[in-house]
Amino acid sequence: MLTTKRYELWFVVGSQHLYGKKTLDEVAEHSEMMVSAMNEEFNEHFTIVMKPVMTNANDIYQLCLEANRTAHCAGLLTWMHTFSPAKMWIRGLKSLTKPLLHLHTQYNRDLPWDSINMDFMNLNQSAHGDREFGYMNARMKTRPKVVVGHWQDRNVINEIKRWATSALAFNESHAIKVARFGDNMNHVAVTDGDKVEAQIQFGWQVDGFGIGDLVAKMEALTEEEIDSLMAEYETIYKFDGPLQVDGPERDAVREQAKIELGLEYFLKEGQYTAFTTNFDTLHGMKQLPGLAVQRLMAKGYGFGGEGDWKTAALLRLMKIMSGGKETSFMEDYTYHLKPGEEGILQSHMLEVCPTIASDQPRVEVHPLAIGGKEDPARLVFNAQPGKGICVTVIDMGERFRFIVNDVETIEMTENMPHLPVARAFWKPAPSLHESAKAWILAGGTHHTAYSTQLTYQHIKDYAEMTGSECLHIGEKFNLDDFTNELKWNELYYKFM
Ligand code: MN
């Protein structure tokens, strides 16, 4: 399983010397209590680290530089406990390259009506100080995430957690390397784009290879390695008669085991965390990669079919955000337009990730209409019902555009006995007609990355951190507003 390192979030509290040392000591004491409580909530994924209370421009500048150069610092959580002049933040904010969250909170939840005096008012003054800080961020176009509410409030904690997931992905995004075997297939436009710009915006490095580099890795494998992976398949998946020892289809599965091992060696050697294949350039391969790709996605690798490097990198990004759970490459395949039941059958020729399976996947071997190779082995299953998002990223020329659609995967009641591929049937919000209309107007791909573990907000926050456009098609959708947003965004990105 591809994992990421553990990250810290730095808790940075702004104040000043106006009210004396006692006030600053109390600010530090309150902040430490808050950090300690938040760490109990975040412990599974992050450590929140308390930094000294900031009272001058040089300390803030030095702290921002330190955050930039600390690889395991995911970002800053800032809060102005008392009134804090924001001019002292200018130099630091100008230099900061890490994600910034502005937590607009207050140590006390309730006003102490009977004991409140001016000392209390001066100490608990974020209503003032955070607005001053807000002005500076607005003026400098820093665009931090702003979270408002008491620090013990469940919604506040969840909002910070969600943002932290996007901040983690932002930091890890620069380590995403995509290996492409062959170029874009069939001269498709939407899956292509500017790879240099993607590396500038997101840090995604995209490298091309010939399939012969993979074939060489497959030829170097030992029989023992392949036997051992076959044994693993048999313990995890349904293996029917023709696939068992001496069965007529067993060798076909063995071929996918070779592809999986060869691919994994290749990717590890070059530190690649995502890859694409192309069914037209398979010289030296007996089968199209099927089961092998599904298995690698389940291990956390990003993947895009037909040379689609943007979706491959996006899937890896969403695997990072979701911790690898229930997240897959997907394709809009065919519609069910019966009134009242409208939805989209999602699938691909072979490559859907088994982390979204509702039942134990079955290994099957069948011919494929394209590719001109031997019958490939693949995992067949239905997707787990539930709510999720599907996401695409497209190149609009001077910017990248994310499009997020809220979808609900429906329990599969039909068997579809002649369709031996993994599949999902989903209803996009707010309706198939509205969603498809918006998706087409926005120029979205037929390829998406799908996850039941993430929400629009995860993608939106990442898009904000990278200065990208992000469109949402959800329950509260309005087509007039959406088409206006498309027009206004054209203008906005012209000036950016
Ligand atoms: Mn496709």
GROMACS .gro file of C-alpha atoms and ligand atoms in nm:
model
  497
    1MET     CA    1   0.000   0.000   0.000
    2LEU     CA    2   0.131   0.343  -0.094
    3THR     CA    3   0.128   0.554   0.221
    4THR     CA    4   0.222   0.912   0.295
    5LYS     CA    5   0.435   1.047   0.576
    6ARG     CA    6   0.285   1.188   0.893
    7TYR     CA    7   0.229   1.563   0.883
    8GLU     CA    8   0.216   1.845   1.136
    9LEU     CA    9  -0.015   2.144   1.137
   10TRP     CA   10   0.136   2.448   1.304
   11PHE     CA   11  -0.089   2.643   1.537
   12VAL     CA   12   0.014   3.007   1.520
   13VAL     CA   13  -0.148   3.262   1.749
   14GLY     CA   14  -0.115   3.632   1.687
   15SER     CA   15  -0.112   3.894   1.962
   16GLN     CA   16   0.089   4.208   2.066
   17HIS     CA   17   0.251   4.366   2.373
   18LEU     CA   18  -0.015   4.633   2.434
   19TYR     CA   19  -0.178   4.462   2.734
   20GLY     CA   20   0.140   4.336   2.907
   21LYS     CA   21   0.307   4.005   2.985
   22LYS     CA   22   0.020   3.863   3.193
   23THR     CA   23  -0.213   3.879   2.894
   24LEU     CA   24   0.044   3.713   2.667
   25ASP     CA   25   0.096   3.434   2.923
   26GLU     CA   26  -0.276   3.374   2.934
   27VAL     CA   27  -0.294   3.371   2.553
   28ALA     CA   28  -0.022   3.103   2.545
   29GLU     CA   29  -0.195   2.902   2.818
   30HIS     CA   30  -0.530   2.907   2.638
   31SER     CA   31  -0.367   2.813   2.309
   32GLU     CA   32  -0.186   2.517   2.465
   33MET     CA   33  -0.514   2.385   2.606
   34MET     CA   34  -0.678   2.419   2.266
   35VAL     CA   35  -0.391   2.243   2.086
   36SER     CA   36  -0.394   1.961   2.336
   37ALA     CA   37  -0.772   1.909   2.289
   38MET     CA   38  -0.743   1.929   1.911
   39ASN     CA   39  -0.465   1.672   1.908
   40GLU     CA   40  -0.701   1.420   2.064
   41GLU     CA   41  -0.927   1.472   1.763
   42PHE     CA   42  -0.655   1.476   1.496
   43ASN     CA   43  -0.416   1.219   1.636
   44GLU     CA   44  -0.489   0.953   1.377
   45HIS     CA   45  -0.354   1.158   1.087
   46PHE     CA   46  -0.188   1.479   1.206
   47THR     CA   47   0.000   1.631   1.496
   48ILE     CA   48  -0.091   1.989   1.582
   49VAL     CA   49   0.218   2.174   1.700
   50MET     CA   50   0.190   2.485   1.915
   51LYS     CA   51   0.424   2.765   1.807
   52PRO     CA   52   0.525   3.063   2.027
   53VAL     CA   53   0.270   3.347   2.038
   54MET     CA   54   0.361   3.590   1.758
   55THR     CA   55   0.404   3.956   1.848
   56ASN     CA   56   0.635   4.100   1.581
   57ALA     CA   57   0.703   4.098   1.206
   58ASN     CA   58   1.043   3.931   1.216
   59ASP     CA   59   0.927   3.630   1.421
   60ILE     CA   60   0.634   3.584   1.183
   61TYR     CA   61   0.861   3.605   0.880
   62GLN     CA   62   1.106   3.352   1.027
   63LEU     CA   63   0.820   3.117   1.116
   64CYS     CA   64   0.678   3.129   0.761
   65LEU     CA   65   1.023   3.055   0.615
   66GLU     CA   66   1.059   2.761   0.855
   67ALA     CA   67   0.714   2.630   0.753
   68ASN     CA   68   0.812   2.652   0.386
   69ARG     CA   69   1.127   2.449   0.432
   70THR     CA   70   0.979   2.190   0.672
   71ALA     CA   71   0.866   1.903   0.449
   72HIS     CA   72   0.634   1.752   0.712
   73CYS     CA   73   0.455   2.083   0.787
   74ALA     CA   74   0.124   2.060   0.597
   75GLY     CA   75   0.016   2.415   0.671
   76LEU     CA   76  -0.061   2.684   0.929
   77LEU     CA   77  -0.365   2.729   1.153
   78THR     CA   78  -0.374   3.096   1.250
   79TRP     CA   79  -0.582   3.273   1.512
   80MET     CA   80  -0.563   3.625   1.657
   81HIS     CA   81  -0.648   3.575   2.024
   82THR     CA   82  -0.635   3.948   2.103
   83PHE     CA   83  -0.623   4.255   1.889
   84SER     CA   84  -0.314   4.209   1.668
   85PRO     CA   85  -0.198   4.469   1.416
   86ALA     CA   86  -0.188   4.290   1.079
   87LYS     CA   87   0.092   4.498   0.924
   88MET     CA   88   0.333   4.269   1.107
   89TRP     CA   89   0.204   3.976   0.898
   90ILE     CA   90   0.282   4.130   0.557
   91ARG     CA   91   0.635   4.001   0.510
   92GLY     CA   92   0.552   3.655   0.643
   93LEU     CA   93   0.238   3.615   0.431
   94LYS     CA   94   0.427   3.733   0.123
   95SER     CA   95   0.678   3.453   0.166
   96LEU     CA   96   0.443   3.172   0.279
   97THR     CA   97   0.404   2.884   0.033
   98LYS     CA   98   0.215   2.645   0.265
   99PRO     CA   99  -0.166   2.626   0.294
  100LEU     CA  100  -0.319   2.871   0.542
  101LEU     CA  101  -0.628   2.826   0.755
  102HIS     CA  102  -0.765   3.121   0.947
  103LEU     CA  103  -0.946   2.985   1.252
  104HIS     CA  104  -1.186   3.250   1.373
  105THR     CA  105  -1.261   3.124   1.719
  106GLN     CA  106  -1.261   3.239   2.081
  107TYR     CA  107  -1.126   3.064   2.390
  108ASN     CA  108  -1.447   3.106   2.592
  109ARG     CA  109  -1.768   2.990   2.436
  110ASP     CA  110  -2.009   3.188   2.654
  111LEU     CA  111  -1.995   3.545   2.777
  112PRO     CA  112  -1.938   3.548   3.156
  113TRP     CA  113  -2.224   3.794   3.208
  114ASP     CA  114  -2.173   3.842   3.582
  115SER     CA  115  -1.794   3.875   3.594
  116ILE     CA  116  -1.706   4.035   3.262
  117ASN     CA  117  -1.478   4.343   3.287
  118MET     CA  118  -1.238   4.531   3.057
  119ASP     CA  119  -0.949   4.288   3.123
  120PHE     CA  120  -1.165   4.004   2.990
  121MET     CA  121  -1.268   4.213   2.692
  122ASN     CA  122  -0.906   4.292   2.603
  123LEU     CA  123  -0.792   3.933   2.641
  124ASN     CA  124  -1.072   3.774   2.435
  125GLN     CA  125  -1.070   3.999   2.138
  126SER     CA  126  -1.056   3.780   1.827
  127ALA     CA  127  -1.381   3.942   1.706
  128HIS     CA  128  -1.154   4.242   1.652
  129GLY     CA  129  -0.814   4.085   1.583
  130ASP     CA  130  -0.934   3.826   1.332
  131ARG     CA  131  -1.111   4.095   1.128
  132GLU     CA  132  -0.788   4.293   1.117
  133PHE     CA  133  -0.609   3.977   0.998
  134GLY     CA  134  -0.890   3.912   0.749
  135TYR     CA  135  -0.834   4.256   0.596
  136MET     CA  136  -0.467   4.180   0.533
  137ASN     CA  137  -0.546   3.844   0.369
  138ALA     CA  138  -0.813   4.007   0.152
  139ARG     CA  139  -0.577   4.291   0.058
  140MET     CA  140  -0.289   4.056  -0.021
  141LYS     CA  141  -0.515   3.798  -0.195
  142THR     CA  142  -0.380   3.523   0.030
  143ARG     CA  143  -0.721   3.351   0.027
  144PRO     CA  144  -0.690   3.139   0.341
  145LYS     CA  145  -0.955   2.888   0.438
  146VAL     CA  146  -1.170   3.067   0.699
  147VAL     CA  147  -1.333   2.847   0.964
  148VAL     CA  148  -1.567   3.015   1.213
  149GLY     CA  149  -1.697   2.886   1.545
  150HIS     CA  150  -1.601   2.765   1.891
  151TRP     CA  151  -1.296   2.536   1.880
  152GLN     CA  152  -1.479   2.252   2.056
  153ASP     CA  153  -1.773   2.263   1.816
  154ARG     CA  154  -1.803   1.940   1.614
  155ASN     CA  155  -1.862   2.125   1.286
  156VAL     CA  156  -1.553   2.340   1.338
  157ILE     CA  157  -1.336   2.034   1.409
  158ASN     CA  158  -1.471   1.851   1.105
  159GLU     CA  159  -1.415   2.152   0.881
  160ILE     CA  160  -1.052   2.182   0.993
  161LYS     CA  161  -1.002   1.807   0.945
  162ARG     CA  162  -1.139   1.821   0.593
  163TRP     CA  163  -0.918   2.116   0.504
  164ALA     CA  164  -0.617   1.938   0.658
  165THR     CA  165  -0.680   1.646   0.421
  166SER     CA  166  -0.663   1.884   0.125
  167ALA     CA  167  -0.350   2.047   0.271
  168LEU     CA  168  -0.190   1.703   0.299
  169ALA     CA  169  -0.279   1.637  -0.066
  170PHE     CA  170  -0.136   1.976  -0.164
  171ASN     CA  171   0.197   1.887  -0.001
  172GLU     CA  172   0.202   1.535  -0.146
  173SER     CA  173   0.091   1.655  -0.488
  174HIS     CA  174   0.450   1.753  -0.568
  175ALA     CA  175   0.554   1.388  -0.525
  176ILE     CA  176   0.300   1.258  -0.781
  177LYS     CA  177   0.486   1.107  -1.075
  178VAL     CA  178   0.292   0.959  -1.365
  179ALA     CA  179   0.449   0.694  -1.593
  180ARG     CA  180   0.282   0.676  -1.934
  181PHE     CA  181   0.315   0.373  -2.156
  182GLY     CA  182   0.237   0.528  -2.493
  183ASP     CA  183   0.069   0.859  -2.571
  184ASN     CA  184  -0.300   0.956  -2.568
  185MET     CA  185  -0.509   0.696  -2.749
  186ASN     CA  186  -0.728   0.755  -3.054
  187HIS     CA  187  -0.638   1.128  -3.082
  188VAL     CA  188  -0.870   1.212  -2.789
  189ALA     CA  189  -0.866   1.584  -2.697
  190VAL     CA  190  -1.014   1.612  -2.348
  191THR     CA  191  -0.768   1.368  -2.188
  192ASP     CA  192  -0.471   1.560  -2.326
  193GLY     CA  193  -0.326   1.888  -2.206
  194ASP     CA  194  -0.021   2.085  -2.100
  195LYS     CA  195   0.203   1.862  -1.890
  196VAL     CA  196   0.449   2.139  -1.814
  197GLU     CA  197   0.172   2.360  -1.678
  198ALA     CA  198   0.037   2.071  -1.468
  199GLN     CA  199   0.378   2.038  -1.309
  200ILE     CA  200   0.392   2.413  -1.244
  201GLN     CA  201   0.040   2.424  -1.093
  202PHE     CA  202   0.020   2.090  -0.912
  203GLY     CA  203   0.371   1.945  -0.907
  204TRP     CA  204   0.267   1.646  -1.122
  205GLN     CA  205   0.562   1.505  -1.315
  206VAL     CA  206   0.453   1.312  -1.625
  207ASP     CA  207   0.705   1.092  -1.807
  208GLY     CA  208   0.661   0.879  -2.119
  209PHE     CA  209   0.794   0.524  -2.176
  210GLY     CA  210   0.778   0.255  -2.439
  211ILE     CA  211   0.591  -0.063  -2.342
  212GLY     CA  212   0.917  -0.254  -2.402
  213ASP     CA  213   1.046  -0.113  -2.070
  214LEU     CA  214   0.760  -0.294  -1.894
  215VAL     CA  215   0.800  -0.613  -2.099
  216ALA     CA  216   1.167  -0.628  -1.993
  217LYS     CA  217   1.061  -0.616  -1.627
  218MET     CA  218   0.806  -0.896  -1.686
  219GLU     CA  219   1.064  -1.117  -1.854
  220ALA     CA  220   1.299  -1.085  -1.558
  221LEU     CA  221   1.046  -1.230  -1.309
  222THR     CA  222   1.097  -1.568  -1.141
  223GLU     CA  223   0.834  -1.846  -1.143
  224GLU     CA  224   0.829  -1.837  -0.761
  225GLU     CA  225   0.727  -1.470  -0.757
  226ILE     CA  226   0.441  -1.537  -0.996
  227ASP     CA  227   0.330  -1.849  -0.802
  228SER     CA  228   0.324  -1.653  -0.481
  229LEU     CA  229   0.107  -1.373  -0.630
  230MET     CA  230  -0.130  -1.635  -0.779
  231ALA     CA  231  -0.167  -1.785  -0.431
  232GLU     CA  232  -0.255  -1.439  -0.299
  233TYR     CA  233  -0.523  -1.396  -0.568
  234GLU     CA  234  -0.680  -1.726  -0.467
  235THR     CA  235  -0.713  -1.622  -0.104
  236ILE     CA  236  -0.871  -1.284  -0.185
  237TYR     CA  237  -1.097  -1.339  -0.488
  238LYS     CA  238  -1.351  -1.589  -0.617
  239PHE     CA  239  -1.169  -1.838  -0.838
  240ASP     CA  240  -1.397  -2.066  -1.042
  241GLY     CA  241  -1.336  -2.403  -1.217
  242PRO     CA  242  -1.144  -2.303  -1.533
  243LEU     CA  243  -0.909  -2.086  -1.326
  244GLN     CA  244  -0.798  -2.358  -1.085
  245VAL     CA  245  -0.473  -2.557  -1.117
  246ASP     CA  246  -0.456  -2.723  -1.462
  247GLY     CA  247  -0.774  -2.536  -1.565
  248PRO     CA  248  -0.783  -2.395  -1.923
  249GLU     CA  249  -0.794  -2.027  -1.814
  250ARG     CA  250  -0.535  -2.033  -1.537
  251ASP     CA  251  -0.250  -1.919  -1.759
  252ALA     CA  252  -0.451  -1.611  -1.855
  253VAL     CA  253  -0.463  -1.506  -1.488
  254ARG     CA  254  -0.094  -1.588  -1.454
  255GLU     CA  255  -0.024  -1.344  -1.735
  256GLN     CA  256  -0.192  -1.064  -1.536
  257ALA     CA  257   0.013  -1.160  -1.229
  258LYS     CA  258   0.323  -1.108  -1.445
  259ILE     CA  259   0.195  -0.769  -1.561
  260GLU     CA  260   0.118  -0.665  -1.203
  261LEU     CA  261   0.463  -0.764  -1.075
  262GLY     CA  262   0.641  -0.610  -1.373
  263LEU     CA  263   0.445  -0.286  -1.342
  264GLU     CA  264   0.501  -0.261  -0.970
  265TYR     CA  265   0.877  -0.314  -1.004
  266PHE     CA  266   0.887  -0.055  -1.280
  267LEU     CA  267   0.686   0.203  -1.084
  268LYS     CA  268   0.878   0.152  -0.760
  269GLU     CA  269   1.213   0.179  -0.935
  270GLY     CA  270   1.122   0.519  -1.083
  271GLN     CA  271   0.920   0.630  -0.775
  272TYR     CA  272   0.606   0.658  -0.986
  273THR     CA  273   0.275   0.671  -0.799
  274ALA     CA  274   0.044   0.678  -1.102
  275PHE     CA  275   0.044   0.540  -1.455
  276THR     CA  276  -0.147   0.519  -1.782
  277THR     CA  277  -0.174   0.249  -2.047
  278ASN     CA  278  -0.264   0.256  -2.415
  279PHE     CA  279  -0.439  -0.039  -2.580
  280ASP     CA  280  -0.279   0.043  -2.918
  281THR     CA  281   0.082   0.013  -2.806
  282LEU     CA  282   0.120  -0.330  -2.649
  283HIS     CA  283   0.408  -0.479  -2.849
  284GLY     CA  284   0.546  -0.782  -2.666
  285MET     CA  285   0.241  -0.808  -2.433
  286LYS     CA  286   0.009  -1.110  -2.453
  287GLN     CA  287  -0.285  -0.935  -2.285
  288LEU     CA  288  -0.413  -0.587  -2.217
  289PRO     CA  289  -0.344  -0.492  -1.855
  290GLY     CA  290  -0.670  -0.558  -1.665
  291LEU     CA  291  -0.659  -0.737  -1.332
  292ALA     CA  292  -0.305  -0.600  -1.290
  293VAL     CA  293  -0.426  -0.239  -1.314
  294GLN     CA  294  -0.717  -0.305  -1.078
  295ARG     CA  295  -0.482  -0.451  -0.821
  296LEU     CA  296  -0.238  -0.160  -0.841
  297MET     CA  297  -0.520   0.092  -0.799
  298ALA     CA  298  -0.621  -0.097  -0.483
  299LYS     CA  299  -0.264  -0.055  -0.361
  300GLY     CA  300  -0.299   0.323  -0.394
  301TYR     CA  301  -0.163   0.393  -0.743
  302GLY     CA  302  -0.338   0.647  -0.962
  303PHE     CA  303  -0.449   0.528  -1.304
  304GLY     CA  304  -0.601   0.672  -1.620
  305GLY     CA  305  -0.702   0.470  -1.924
  306GLU     CA  306  -0.593   0.549  -2.281
  307GLY     CA  307  -0.302   0.769  -2.185
  308ASP     CA  308  -0.517   0.993  -1.963
  309TRP     CA  309  -0.239   1.130  -1.740
  310LYS     CA  310  -0.456   1.402  -1.578
  311THR     CA  311  -0.705   1.147  -1.446
  312ALA     CA  312  -0.417   0.920  -1.335
  313ALA     CA  313  -0.266   1.201  -1.127
  314LEU     CA  314  -0.610   1.311  -1.001
  315LEU     CA  315  -0.690   0.957  -0.888
  316ARG     CA  316  -0.360   0.938  -0.699
  317LEU     CA  317  -0.441   1.274  -0.540
  318MET     CA  318  -0.783   1.147  -0.430
  319LYS     CA  319  -0.630   0.820  -0.307
  320ILE     CA  320  -0.405   1.034  -0.085
  321MET     CA  321  -0.708   1.229   0.045
  322SER     CA  322  -0.918   0.917   0.106
  323GLY     CA  323  -0.637   0.708   0.258
  324GLY     CA  324  -0.687   0.470  -0.035
  325LYS     CA  325  -1.043   0.378   0.064
  326GLU     CA  326  -1.331   0.341  -0.187
  327THR     CA  327  -1.180   0.549  -0.466
  328SER     CA  328  -1.157   0.443  -0.832
  329PHE     CA  329  -1.098   0.539  -1.192
  330MET     CA  330  -1.434   0.544  -1.370
  331GLU     CA  331  -1.591   0.617  -1.706
  332ASP     CA  332  -1.936   0.740  -1.808
  333TYR     CA  333  -2.035   0.450  -2.032
  334THR     CA  334  -2.403   0.428  -2.118
  335TYR     CA  335  -2.736   0.577  -2.000
  336HIS     CA  336  -3.058   0.442  -1.857
  337LEU     CA  337  -3.315   0.698  -1.970
  338LYS     CA  338  -3.635   0.534  -1.846
  339PRO     CA  339  -3.838   0.817  -1.689
  340GLY     CA  340  -3.798   0.819  -1.310
  341GLU     CA  341  -3.501   0.581  -1.314
  342GLU     CA  342  -3.247   0.792  -1.506
  343GLY     CA  343  -2.883   0.714  -1.434
  344ILE     CA  344  -2.543   0.631  -1.585
  345LEU     CA  345  -2.383   0.289  -1.604
  346GLN     CA  346  -2.021   0.342  -1.503
  347SER     CA  347  -1.747   0.102  -1.600
  348HIS     CA  348  -1.442   0.066  -1.819
  349MET     CA  349  -1.312  -0.199  -2.056
  350LEU     CA  350  -1.135  -0.362  -1.759
  351GLU     CA  351  -0.995  -0.114  -1.508
  352VAL     CA  352  -1.217  -0.036  -1.210
  353CYS     CA  353  -1.063  -0.039  -0.859
  354PRO     CA  354  -1.187  -0.318  -0.626
  355THR     CA  355  -1.180  -0.083  -0.323
  356ILE     CA  356  -1.534   0.019  -0.430
  357ALA     CA  357  -1.663  -0.341  -0.457
  358SER     CA  358  -1.979  -0.433  -0.266
  359ASP     CA  359  -1.906  -0.806  -0.280
  360GLN     CA  360  -1.603  -1.035  -0.316
  361PRO     CA  361  -1.467  -0.973  -0.668
  362ARG     CA  362  -1.460  -1.269  -0.904
  363VAL     CA  363  -1.165  -1.327  -1.138
  364GLU     CA  364  -1.292  -1.393  -1.492
  365VAL     CA  365  -1.133  -1.435  -1.834
  366HIS     CA  366  -1.315  -1.310  -2.144
  367PRO     CA  367  -1.239  -1.182  -2.493
  368LEU     CA  368  -1.227  -0.806  -2.546
  369ALA     CA  369  -1.352  -0.624  -2.855
  370ILE     CA  370  -1.043  -0.403  -2.881
  371GLY     CA  371  -0.668  -0.439  -2.845
  372GLY     CA  372  -0.628  -0.753  -3.060
  373LYS     CA  373  -0.465  -0.950  -2.778
  374GLU     CA  374  -0.540  -1.272  -2.586
  375ASP     CA  375  -0.842  -1.280  -2.353
  376PRO     CA  376  -0.755  -1.070  -2.048
  377ALA     CA  377  -0.831  -1.164  -1.687
  378ARG     CA  378  -1.017  -0.904  -1.484
  379LEU     CA  379  -1.203  -0.861  -1.155
  380VAL     CA  380  -1.581  -0.850  -1.189
  381PHE     CA  381  -1.798  -0.691  -0.918
  382ASN     CA  382  -2.071  -0.439  -0.845
  383ALA     CA  383  -1.988  -0.112  -0.672
  384GLN     CA  384  -2.097  -0.052  -0.314
  385PRO     CA  385  -2.413   0.163  -0.301
  386GLY     CA  386  -2.376   0.505  -0.140
  387LYS     CA  387  -2.314   0.873  -0.191
  388GLY     CA  388  -1.991   1.008  -0.334
  389ILE     CA  389  -1.837   1.245  -0.585
  390CYS     CA  390  -1.697   1.205  -0.932
  391VAL     CA  391  -1.428   1.450  -1.036
  392THR     CA  392  -1.252   1.551  -1.353
  393VAL     CA  393  -0.975   1.797  -1.429
  394ILE     CA  394  -0.948   1.953  -1.775
  395ASP     CA  395  -0.704   2.191  -1.939
  396MET     CA  396  -0.879   2.517  -2.038
  397GLY     CA  397  -0.568   2.670  -2.193
  398GLU     CA  398  -0.474   2.936  -1.939
  399ARG     CA  399  -0.595   2.734  -1.637
  400PHE     CA  400  -0.703   2.393  -1.514
  401ARG     CA  401  -1.069   2.336  -1.429
  402PHE     CA  402  -1.194   2.083  -1.177
  403ILE     CA  403  -1.555   1.972  -1.208
  404VAL     CA  404  -1.716   1.788  -0.918
  405ASN     CA  405  -2.054   1.613  -0.942
  406ASP     CA  406  -2.229   1.468  -0.637
  407VAL     CA  407  -2.351   1.119  -0.728
  408GLU     CA  408  -2.528   0.831  -0.559
  409THR     CA  409  -2.441   0.474  -0.651
  410ILE     CA  410  -2.755   0.264  -0.652
  411GLU     CA  411  -2.779  -0.098  -0.545
  412MET     CA  412  -2.753  -0.316  -0.857
  413THR     CA  413  -3.066  -0.529  -0.898
  414GLU     CA  414  -2.999  -0.652  -1.252
  415ASN     CA  415  -2.742  -0.927  -1.313
  416MET     CA  416  -2.621  -0.819  -1.659
  417PRO     CA  417  -2.485  -1.171  -1.728
  418HIS     CA  418  -2.328  -1.070  -2.060
  419LEU     CA  419  -2.130  -0.780  -1.915
  420PRO     CA  420  -1.827  -0.931  -1.737
  421VAL     CA  421  -1.669  -0.609  -1.606
  422ALA     CA  422  -1.678  -0.421  -1.277
  423ARG     CA  423  -1.956  -0.165  -1.283
  424ALA     CA  424  -2.151   0.097  -1.091
  425PHE     CA  425  -2.488   0.250  -1.165
  426TRP     CA  426  -2.524   0.600  -1.034
  427LYS     CA  427  -2.766   0.888  -1.027
  428PRO     CA  428  -2.591   1.223  -1.056
  429ALA     CA  429  -2.727   1.522  -0.861
  430PRO     CA  430  -2.946   1.711  -0.908
  431SER     CA  431  -3.076   1.492  -1.195
  432LEU     CA  432  -2.919   1.313  -1.491
  433HIS     CA  433  -3.048   1.577  -1.733
  434GLU     CA  434  -2.925   1.878  -1.536
  435SER     CA  435  -2.594   1.716  -1.445
  436ALA     CA  436  -2.516   1.602  -1.799
  437LYS     CA  437  -2.613   1.944  -1.938
  438ALA     CA  438  -2.383   2.124  -1.692
  439TRP     CA  439  -2.100   1.871  -1.735
  440ILE     CA  440  -2.110   1.911  -2.115
  441LEU     CA  441  -2.132   2.293  -2.097
  442ALA     CA  442  -1.828   2.292  -1.868
  443GLY     CA  443  -1.634   2.056  -2.098
  444GLY     CA  444  -1.590   1.766  -1.852
  445THR     CA  445  -1.434   1.434  -1.957
  446HIS     CA  446  -1.593   1.091  -1.982
  447HIS     CA  447  -1.317   0.977  -1.743
  448THR     CA  448  -1.348   1.059  -1.375
  449ALA     CA  449  -1.204   0.974  -1.037
  450TYR     CA  450  -1.483   0.855  -0.806
  451SER     CA  451  -1.482   0.840  -0.427
  452THR     CA  452  -1.738   0.776  -0.155
  453GLN     CA  453  -1.493   0.913   0.105
  454LEU     CA  454  -1.465   1.269  -0.020
  455THR     CA  455  -1.685   1.571  -0.077
  456TYR     CA  456  -1.685   1.868  -0.310
  457GLN     CA  457  -1.520   2.072  -0.034
  458HIS     CA  458  -1.207   1.851  -0.037
  459ILE     CA  459  -1.153   1.924  -0.406
  460LYS     CA  460  -1.255   2.289  -0.374
  461ASP     CA  461  -0.997   2.351  -0.099
  462TYR     CA  462  -0.723   2.182  -0.303
  463ALA     CA  463  -0.825   2.390  -0.607
  464GLU     CA  464  -0.803   2.709  -0.396
  465MET     CA  465  -0.454   2.611  -0.276
  466THR     CA  466  -0.337   2.565  -0.636
  467GLY     CA  467  -0.521   2.865  -0.785
  468SER     CA  468  -0.738   2.641  -1.003
  469GLU     CA  469  -1.101   2.672  -1.107
  470CYS     CA  470  -1.348   2.438  -0.938
  471LEU     CA  471  -1.711   2.391  -1.043
  472HIS     CA  472  -1.974   2.204  -0.844
  473ILE     CA  473  -2.283   2.023  -0.965
  474GLY     CA  474  -2.485   1.917  -0.660
  475GLU     CA  475  -2.835   1.918  -0.512
  476LYS     CA  476  -2.850   2.300  -0.489
  477PHE     CA  477  -2.765   2.335  -0.858
  478ASN     CA  478  -2.909   2.617  -1.069
  479LEU     CA  479  -2.835   2.608  -1.442
  480ASP     CA  480  -2.861   2.987  -1.490
  481ASP     CA  481  -2.614   3.052  -1.207
  482PHE     CA  482  -2.386   2.780  -1.343
  483THR     CA  483  -2.375   2.921  -1.696
  484ASN     CA  484  -2.311   3.269  -1.553
  485GLU     CA  485  -2.029   3.128  -1.340
  486LEU     CA  486  -1.872   2.982  -1.655
  487LYS     CA  487  -1.878   3.325  -1.821
  488TRP     CA  488  -1.749   3.515  -1.516
  489ASN     CA  489  -1.472   3.264  -1.462
  490GLU     CA  490  -1.353   3.323  -1.819
  491LEU     CA  491  -1.304   3.688  -1.729
  492TYR     CA  492  -1.150   3.619  -1.390
  493TYR     CA  493  -0.883   3.386  -1.528
  494LYS     CA  494  -0.801   3.631  -1.808
  495PHE     CA  495  -0.690   3.879  -1.544
  496MET     CA  496  -0.518   3.636  -1.307
  497MN      MN  497  -1.182   0.527  -2.133
   0.00000   0.00000   0.00000
